[in-house]
Amino acid sequence: MDNKAKKIIIAIDGFSSSGKSTMAKELARRIGYRYIDSGAMYRAVTLYALDHGMIREDGTVDTEALTAALGDIHIDFLPCADGQHTLLNGRDVEQEIRSLRVSSSVSPVAVIPAVRHALVAQQQAFGKERGIVMDGRDIGTTVFPDAELKIYVNAPAATRARRRWLELQQKGDKDSTYEQVLENVMTRDHIDMTREESPLRRADDAIDLDNSDMTIEQQDEWLIDRFNHAVGK
Ligand code: DC
């Protein structure tokens, strides 16, 4: 097989709102690979749990009920003009899973081992044919430890909170303040890094990217260069 035809797995890990989804999506589009947003899968499970009363007033999760319901939760991605939309049991939930309501409850759901095992298995199935760009927290360490290209994206919490807040504003969410979003980002950083099950951790063979001072275009070019290098072009 020549290098041009060689399909690889690209794992992009990093904190929330680090811009990794945007760059992963654009890279996949340019190289003709499939893009999978693993965070969207945790968000969809969280939305299901919220809608089925499995998240209590105090924010704790009814783990038993959610574990029992995992077989009833089907997540898929629908290619659209603007990238792709997340489907939860056939329903387009792309907007809903980005709300602060879901963002605030996703961390306790993502620490449940049964949830992680189910989603990791599905993520690995998506990567069977290779030719995939997947972003998340544990892609280079747990989901695809053999990925040919691993990127670890980092940027300060304040930079990331500002990005997420602007994104929410643009989507018409005028209720969430910057301070709320910053607090949410910092809380999730802490939980993501300190949880027992698949914490956010840089894979030893990952390439670091601090994109704080990069434009989207610079970021995209940087990534294409790394891709070309990984496939030997
Ligand atoms: O990237 P994001 O903000 O959409 O991710 C949503 C949540 O899902 C985040 O709090 C961490 C969790 N997550 C995870 O635990 N493992 C992944 N591979 C991706 C996301």
GROMACS .gro file of C-alpha atoms and ligand atoms in nm:
model
  253
    1MET     CA    1   0.000   0.000   0.000
    2ASP     CA    2   0.148   0.338  -0.093
    3ASN     CA    3   0.153   0.624   0.152
    4LYS     CA    4  -0.120   0.820  -0.022
    5ALA     CA    5  -0.365   0.536   0.030
    6LYS     CA    6  -0.258   0.465   0.385
    7LYS     CA    7  -0.543   0.555   0.619
    8ILE     CA    8  -0.446   0.641   0.972
    9ILE     CA    9  -0.614   0.722   1.302
   10ILE     CA   10  -0.577   1.075   1.434
   11ALA     CA   11  -0.643   1.134   1.804
   12ILE     CA   12  -0.690   1.491   1.926
   13ASP     CA   13  -0.716   1.529   2.302
   14GLY     CA   14  -0.740   1.832   2.524
   15PHE     CA   15  -0.941   2.040   2.768
   16SER     CA   16  -1.294   2.156   2.698
   17SER     CA   17  -1.327   2.453   2.461
   18SER     CA   18  -0.965   2.426   2.350
   19GLY     CA   19  -1.080   2.450   1.989
   20LYS     CA   20  -1.001   2.086   1.925
   21SER     CA   21  -1.342   2.005   1.773
   22THR     CA   22  -1.315   2.290   1.523
   23MET     CA   23  -0.970   2.186   1.412
   24ALA     CA   24  -1.052   1.814   1.409
   25LYS     CA   25  -1.360   1.874   1.195
   26GLU     CA   26  -1.170   2.091   0.947
   27LEU     CA   27  -0.882   1.845   0.924
   28ALA     CA   28  -1.123   1.557   0.856
   29ARG     CA   29  -1.297   1.760   0.585
   30ARG     CA   30  -0.970   1.847   0.412
   31ILE     CA   31  -0.825   1.498   0.411
   32GLY     CA   32  -1.155   1.318   0.345
   33TYR     CA   33  -1.164   1.133   0.677
   34ARG     CA   34  -1.458   1.067   0.905
   35TYR     CA   35  -1.480   1.294   1.210
   36ILE     CA   36  -1.613   1.172   1.543
   37ASP     CA   37  -1.673   1.410   1.835
   38SER     CA   38  -1.646   1.177   2.135
   39GLY     CA   39  -1.752   1.458   2.373
   40ALA     CA   40  -2.083   1.478   2.187
   41MET     CA   41  -2.141   1.113   2.278
   42TYR     CA   42  -2.096   1.184   2.651
   43ARG     CA   43  -2.320   1.488   2.611
   44ALA     CA   44  -2.592   1.282   2.439
   45VAL     CA   45  -2.591   1.025   2.721
   46THR     CA   46  -2.616   1.315   2.968
   47LEU     CA   47  -2.915   1.461   2.782
   48TYR     CA   48  -3.083   1.121   2.794
   49ALA     CA   49  -3.019   1.099   3.170
   50LEU     CA   50  -3.156   1.452   3.227
   51ASP     CA   51  -3.467   1.384   3.019
   52HIS     CA   52  -3.534   1.058   3.204
   53GLY     CA   53  -3.499   1.204   3.554
   54MET     CA   54  -3.173   1.023   3.624
   55ILE     CA   55  -2.991   1.332   3.745
   56ARG     CA   56  -3.101   1.446   4.088
   57GLU     CA   57  -3.155   1.804   4.210
   58ASP     CA   58  -2.815   1.795   4.382
   59GLY     CA   59  -2.644   1.701   4.054
   60THR     CA   60  -2.572   1.341   4.147
   61VAL     CA   61  -2.654   1.070   3.894
   62ASP     CA   62  -2.872   0.763   3.942
   63THR     CA   63  -2.591   0.540   3.819
   64GLU     CA   64  -2.791   0.220   3.851
   65ALA     CA   65  -3.078   0.347   3.635
   66LEU     CA   66  -2.845   0.496   3.376
   67THR     CA   67  -2.635   0.179   3.356
   68ALA     CA   68  -2.951  -0.026   3.305
   69ALA     CA   69  -3.066   0.211   3.029
   70LEU     CA   70  -2.739   0.209   2.830
   71GLY     CA   71  -2.872  -0.053   2.588
   72ASP     CA   72  -3.158   0.184   2.500
   73ILE     CA   73  -2.930   0.475   2.413
   74HIS     CA   74  -2.827   0.486   2.048
   75ILE     CA   75  -2.595   0.758   1.929
   76ASP     CA   76  -2.507   0.831   1.571
   77PHE     CA   77  -2.378   1.115   1.357
   78LEU     CA   78  -2.554   1.261   1.058
   79PRO     CA   79  -2.335   1.431   0.797
   80CYS     CA   80  -2.471   1.784   0.727
   81ALA     CA   81  -2.363   2.086   0.527
   82ASP     CA   82  -2.219   2.239   0.847
   83GLY     CA   83  -2.029   1.927   0.948
   84GLN     CA   84  -2.235   1.673   1.131
   85HIS     CA   85  -2.520   1.653   1.378
   86THR     CA   86  -2.546   1.421   1.676
   87LEU     CA   87  -2.846   1.191   1.683
   88LEU     CA   88  -2.984   1.046   2.005
   89ASN     CA   89  -3.218   0.759   1.929
   90GLY     CA   90  -3.273   0.910   1.586
   91ARG     CA   91  -3.345   1.262   1.714
   92ASP     CA   92  -3.118   1.553   1.617
   93VAL     CA   93  -2.987   1.685   1.950
   94GLU     CA   94  -2.693   1.886   1.818
   95GLN     CA   95  -2.815   2.215   1.969
   96GLU     CA   96  -2.944   2.073   2.296
   97ILE     CA   97  -2.624   1.889   2.387
   98ARG     CA   98  -2.427   2.219   2.371
   99SER     CA   99  -2.651   2.395   2.628
  100LEU     CA  100  -2.522   2.491   2.972
  101ARG     CA  101  -2.782   2.252   3.118
  102VAL     CA  102  -2.601   1.958   2.958
  103SER     CA  103  -2.250   2.104   3.007
  104SER     CA  104  -2.314   2.135   3.379
  105SER     CA  105  -2.415   1.771   3.420
  106VAL     CA  106  -2.183   1.594   3.178
  107SER     CA  107  -1.882   1.546   3.410
  108PRO     CA  108  -2.054   1.321   3.669
  109VAL     CA  109  -2.196   1.116   3.382
  110ALA     CA  110  -1.855   1.083   3.212
  111VAL     CA  111  -1.697   0.935   3.527
  112ILE     CA  112  -1.933   0.637   3.536
  113PRO     CA  113  -1.728   0.331   3.430
  114ALA     CA  114  -2.022   0.157   3.254
  115VAL     CA  115  -2.088   0.470   3.046
  116ARG     CA  116  -1.721   0.496   2.950
  117HIS     CA  117  -1.693   0.128   2.860
  118ALA     CA  118  -2.001   0.145   2.637
  119LEU     CA  119  -1.888   0.463   2.460
  120VAL     CA  120  -1.524   0.356   2.422
  121ALA     CA  121  -1.641   0.032   2.256
  122GLN     CA  122  -1.854   0.231   2.014
  123GLN     CA  123  -1.569   0.474   1.944
  124GLN     CA  124  -1.333   0.184   1.869
  125ALA     CA  125  -1.593   0.040   1.631
  126PHE     CA  126  -1.607   0.376   1.447
  127GLY     CA  127  -1.228   0.350   1.400
  128LYS     CA  128  -1.222  -0.004   1.267
  129GLU     CA  129  -1.175   0.107   0.907
  130ARG     CA  130  -0.921   0.373   1.016
  131GLY     CA  131  -0.937   0.699   0.818
  132ILE     CA  132  -1.084   0.876   1.122
  133VAL     CA  133  -1.022   1.192   1.324
  134MET     CA  134  -1.157   1.166   1.677
  135ASP     CA  135  -1.134   1.427   1.949
  136GLY     CA  136  -1.184   1.392   2.323
  137ARG     CA  137  -0.992   1.340   2.645
  138ASP     CA  138  -0.873   0.981   2.633
  139ILE     CA  139  -0.852   0.907   2.261
  140GLY     CA  140  -0.472   0.882   2.240
  141THR     CA  141  -0.441   0.701   2.573
  142THR     CA  142  -0.739   0.464   2.600
  143VAL     CA  143  -0.953   0.455   2.285
  144PHE     CA  144  -0.673   0.439   2.024
  145PRO     CA  145  -0.338   0.396   2.201
  146ASP     CA  146  -0.199   0.287   1.861
  147ALA     CA  147  -0.314   0.600   1.673
  148GLU     CA  148  -0.047   0.709   1.424
  149LEU     CA  149  -0.096   1.080   1.501
  150LYS     CA  150  -0.179   1.213   1.848
  151ILE     CA  151  -0.222   1.580   1.928
  152TYR     CA  152  -0.260   1.725   2.278
  153VAL     CA  153  -0.420   2.070   2.270
  154ASN     CA  154  -0.382   2.312   2.555
  155ALA     CA  155  -0.478   2.674   2.627
  156PRO     CA  156  -0.545   2.864   2.954
  157ALA     CA  157  -0.893   2.828   3.114
  158ALA     CA  158  -0.974   3.199   3.068
  159THR     CA  159  -0.903   3.182   2.693
  160ARG     CA  160  -1.118   2.874   2.657
  161ALA     CA  161  -1.404   3.017   2.867
  162ARG     CA  162  -1.411   3.331   2.655
  163ARG     CA  163  -1.434   3.122   2.339
  164ARG     CA  164  -1.718   2.909   2.477
  165TRP     CA  165  -1.904   3.215   2.608
  166LEU     CA  166  -1.881   3.391   2.269
  167GLU     CA  167  -2.003   3.073   2.103
  168LEU     CA  168  -2.307   3.059   2.337
  169GLN     CA  169  -2.380   3.428   2.272
  170GLN     CA  170  -2.369   3.372   1.898
  171LYS     CA  171  -2.612   3.084   1.939
  172GLY     CA  172  -2.856   3.316   2.114
  173ASP     CA  173  -2.792   3.211   2.476
  174LYS     CA  174  -2.797   3.552   2.646
  175ASP     CA  175  -2.850   3.414   2.999
  176SER     CA  176  -2.511   3.257   3.065
  177THR     CA  177  -2.252   3.499   3.201
  178TYR     CA  178  -1.880   3.476   3.128
  179GLU     CA  179  -1.819   3.404   3.498
  180GLN     CA  180  -2.059   3.107   3.490
  181VAL     CA  181  -1.891   2.968   3.182
  182LEU     CA  182  -1.543   3.014   3.333
  183GLU     CA  183  -1.651   2.838   3.649
  184ASN     CA  184  -1.799   2.553   3.442
  185VAL     CA  185  -1.476   2.521   3.239
  186MET     CA  186  -1.257   2.518   3.553
  187THR     CA  187  -1.479   2.266   3.732
  188ARG     CA  188  -1.475   2.037   3.429
  189ASP     CA  189  -1.096   2.071   3.392
  190HIS     CA  190  -1.056   1.963   3.752
  191ILE     CA  191  -1.294   1.667   3.722
  192ASP     CA  192  -1.150   1.561   3.384
  193MET     CA  193  -0.796   1.555   3.523
  194THR     CA  194  -0.861   1.399   3.861
  195ARG     CA  195  -1.120   1.132   3.783
  196GLU     CA  196  -1.014   0.772   3.831
  197GLU     CA  197  -1.155   0.639   3.505
  198SER     CA  198  -0.957   0.757   3.196
  199PRO     CA  199  -0.849   1.101   3.323
  200LEU     CA  200  -0.738   1.363   3.071
  201ARG     CA  201  -0.373   1.282   3.027
  202ARG     CA  202  -0.126   1.354   2.755
  203ALA     CA  203  -0.014   1.037   2.575
  204ASP     CA  204   0.365   0.997   2.590
  205ASP     CA  205   0.388   1.004   2.212
  206ALA     CA  206   0.151   1.302   2.162
  207ILE     CA  207   0.255   1.629   1.996
  208ASP     CA  208   0.171   1.939   2.205
  209LEU     CA  209  -0.023   2.232   2.065
  210ASP     CA  210  -0.084   2.555   2.257
  211ASN     CA  211  -0.312   2.740   2.020
  212SER     CA  212  -0.374   3.050   2.237
  213ASP     CA  213  -0.205   3.284   1.991
  214MET     CA  214  -0.287   3.104   1.669
  215THR     CA  215  -0.554   3.193   1.418
  216ILE     CA  216  -0.784   2.916   1.303
  217GLU     CA  217  -0.603   2.915   0.966
  218GLN     CA  218  -0.261   2.881   1.130
  219GLN     CA  219  -0.394   2.598   1.342
  220ASP     CA  220  -0.534   2.419   1.036
  221GLU     CA  221  -0.205   2.451   0.847
  222TRP     CA  222  -0.008   2.328   1.148
  223LEU     CA  223  -0.231   2.021   1.165
  224ILE     CA  224  -0.210   1.947   0.792
  225ASP     CA  225   0.170   1.958   0.820
  226ARG     CA  226   0.161   1.705   1.103
  227PHE     CA  227  -0.078   1.485   0.904
  228ASN     CA  228   0.146   1.493   0.594
  229HIS     CA  229   0.441   1.404   0.809
  230ALA     CA  230   0.252   1.114   0.973
  231VAL     CA  231   0.152   0.961   0.640
  232GLY     CA  232   0.500   1.019   0.499
  233LYS     CA  233   0.408   1.283   0.240
  234DC      O1  234  -1.523   1.811   2.466
  234DC      P1  235  -1.657   1.840   2.535
  234DC      O2  236  -1.654   1.960   2.623
  234DC      O3  237  -1.772   1.839   2.441
  234DC      O4  238  -1.678   1.714   2.631
  234DC      C1  239  -1.791   1.701   2.713
  234DC      C2  240  -1.758   1.623   2.839
  234DC      O5  241  -1.737   1.487   2.807
  234DC      C3  242  -1.636   1.672   2.916
  234DC      O6  243  -1.676   1.717   3.043
  234DC      C4  244  -1.550   1.551   2.933
  234DC      C5  245  -1.623   1.437   2.874
  234DC      N1  246  -1.543   1.361   2.778
  234DC      C6  247  -1.475   1.252   2.824
  234DC      O7  248  -1.479   1.224   2.943
  234DC      N2  249  -1.406   1.174   2.738
  234DC      C7  250  -1.399   1.205   2.609
  234DC      N3  251  -1.330   1.127   2.526
  234DC      C8  252  -1.466   1.319   2.559
  234DC      C9  253  -1.536   1.397   2.648
   0.00000   0.00000   0.00000
